[in-house]
Amino acid sequence: MTRTIGEGKRVVEAMKRYNTIFRLNTWFRFTDTFYGLGTTVHPLKKLVQSGLLGWPLKVTISKHTGFDWKFFWVGKEHLDPMPVPAELDYDMWLGPAPYKPYNPHRVHSTFRGYWDYDGGGLGDMGQHYIDPVQYLLDKDNESPVKVEVDAPQQHYDAVGTWREIKYTYADGCQIILWGGDYGNPDTPYIEGPNGKVYNNFVCDIPNWRQKLAEFPDPLPQQTDFFECVRSRKKFALNEQNGHRSSTIVNLGTVALQLGRTLHFDSDKQLFIGDDAANNLLDQPQRAPWKL
């Protein structure tokens, strides 16, 4: 939704100030089938909500569970300055980002590989992959309190690859991201004390489908945007929970840039005792741009 946590907070504030209905789309929170899971979110939500898996839960998002982090969106550490094409308003393209000499790799689809504009594969696909997990775990109103990274030292300009990013919530639930081929291919997508869920919606709890049928369905989501505008009810994925799932992505990009574990205050939305991390909540705006 936003490139920084600070920008997300501004979106939430603006929607509240102007009482505007905000809609955000990700691929899997509503009706689309998860890549490797072979199901939409609804039966997964019912299984998690039933408590059959136990608590807390650990969700692993990786190539092994059907979610490729697109490591081709990495930057180049050495870019030769080149003339700006006549058809490109490069100053406008940069917007509030710091001025860097033009090179074709900074624009077009490869812009995702530079910290000034995006966060590589994590920035590209992170909210699509992570937002439905936030919904499954019923974490729409909170953020992880710790993020750990296992990655090579990142370049100050060019986004690199990573092996693992681990998010932990206050109640012990975890979201784990594995990059590339890292990790055990046999790891389940969702793991709890009492059961596991694998690709193609395979669960290791005996007679789990029969047991699950006894539980109520999840509450319906409000996915009719026009009705939301008429009734002033929030869309299922709105500025508030959208900001929370975007924050998960941005917690990861900050931890990657700094190369260390970070602790986060979910209520205040500030890093705890870490000025360098808090400096990345709101990055400087190149004049005349401002928030």
mmCIF file of C-alpha atoms in Angstrom, residues 41-57 135-138 190 192-197 201 203-219:
data_model
loop_
_atom_site.group_PDB
_atom_site.id
_atom_site.type_symbol
_atom_site.label_atom_id
_atom_site.label_comp_id
_atom_site.label_asym_id
_atom_site.label_seq_id
_atom_site.Cartn_x
_atom_site.Cartn_y
_atom_site.Cartn_z
ATOM 1 C CA VAL A 41 -8.836 -18.223 1.960
ATOM 2 C CA HIS A 42 -12.307 -19.117 3.311
ATOM 3 C CA PRO A 43 -11.702 -22.782 4.299
ATOM 4 C CA LEU A 44 -8.250 -21.914 5.622
ATOM 5 C CA LYS A 45 -9.765 -19.183 7.766
ATOM 6 C CA LYS A 46 -12.379 -21.630 9.049
ATOM 7 C CA LEU A 47 -9.712 -24.193 9.935
ATOM 8 C CA VAL A 48 -7.584 -21.635 11.792
ATOM 9 C CA GLN A 49 -10.638 -20.123 13.490
ATOM 10 C CA SER A 50 -11.838 -23.563 14.637
ATOM 11 C CA GLY A 51 -8.805 -24.001 16.866
ATOM 12 C CA LEU A 52 -8.155 -27.521 15.535
ATOM 13 C CA LEU A 53 -4.552 -26.596 14.729
ATOM 14 C CA GLY A 54 -3.931 -25.162 18.193
ATOM 15 C CA TRP A 55 -2.208 -21.888 19.037
ATOM 16 C CA PRO A 56 0.114 -20.107 18.422
ATOM 17 C CA LEU A 57 0.549 -20.733 14.709
ATOM 18 C CA TYR A 135 -6.356 -12.117 8.033
ATOM 19 C CA LEU A 136 -6.005 -15.846 8.798
ATOM 20 C CA LEU A 137 -4.238 -15.100 12.078
ATOM 21 C CA ASP A 138 -6.777 -12.415 13.021
ATOM 22 C CA ILE A 190 0.669 -23.515 8.517
ATOM 23 C CA GLY A 192 0.281 -25.389 15.069
ATOM 24 C CA PRO A 193 0.734 -27.502 18.215
ATOM 25 C CA ASN A 194 -2.056 -29.860 17.121
ATOM 26 C CA GLY A 195 -1.768 -30.001 13.333
ATOM 27 C CA LYS A 196 -0.185 -28.889 10.087
ATOM 28 C CA VAL A 197 -1.452 -27.733 6.678
ATOM 29 C CA PHE A 201 -4.858 -28.072 1.380
ATOM 30 C CA CYS A 203 -3.971 -31.403 6.735
ATOM 31 C CA ASP A 204 -2.467 -34.079 8.992
ATOM 32 C CA ILE A 205 -5.279 -34.030 11.594
ATOM 33 C CA PRO A 206 -7.256 -37.301 11.373
ATOM 34 C CA ASN A 207 -10.793 -36.786 10.026
ATOM 35 C CA TRP A 208 -10.205 -33.064 9.963
ATOM 36 C CA ARG A 209 -12.810 -32.323 7.291
ATOM 37 C CA GLN A 210 -15.562 -34.007 9.292
ATOM 38 C CA LYS A 211 -14.466 -32.222 12.460
ATOM 39 C CA LEU A 212 -14.253 -28.876 10.672
ATOM 40 C CA ALA A 213 -17.807 -29.206 9.365
ATOM 41 C CA GLU A 214 -19.072 -28.879 12.930
ATOM 42 C CA PHE A 215 -17.662 -25.362 13.316
ATOM 43 C CA PRO A 216 -19.300 -22.124 12.108
ATOM 44 C CA ASP A 217 -18.136 -20.432 8.922
ATOM 45 C CA PRO A 218 -16.088 -17.228 9.143
ATOM 46 C CA LEU A 219 -18.045 -13.999 9.123
#
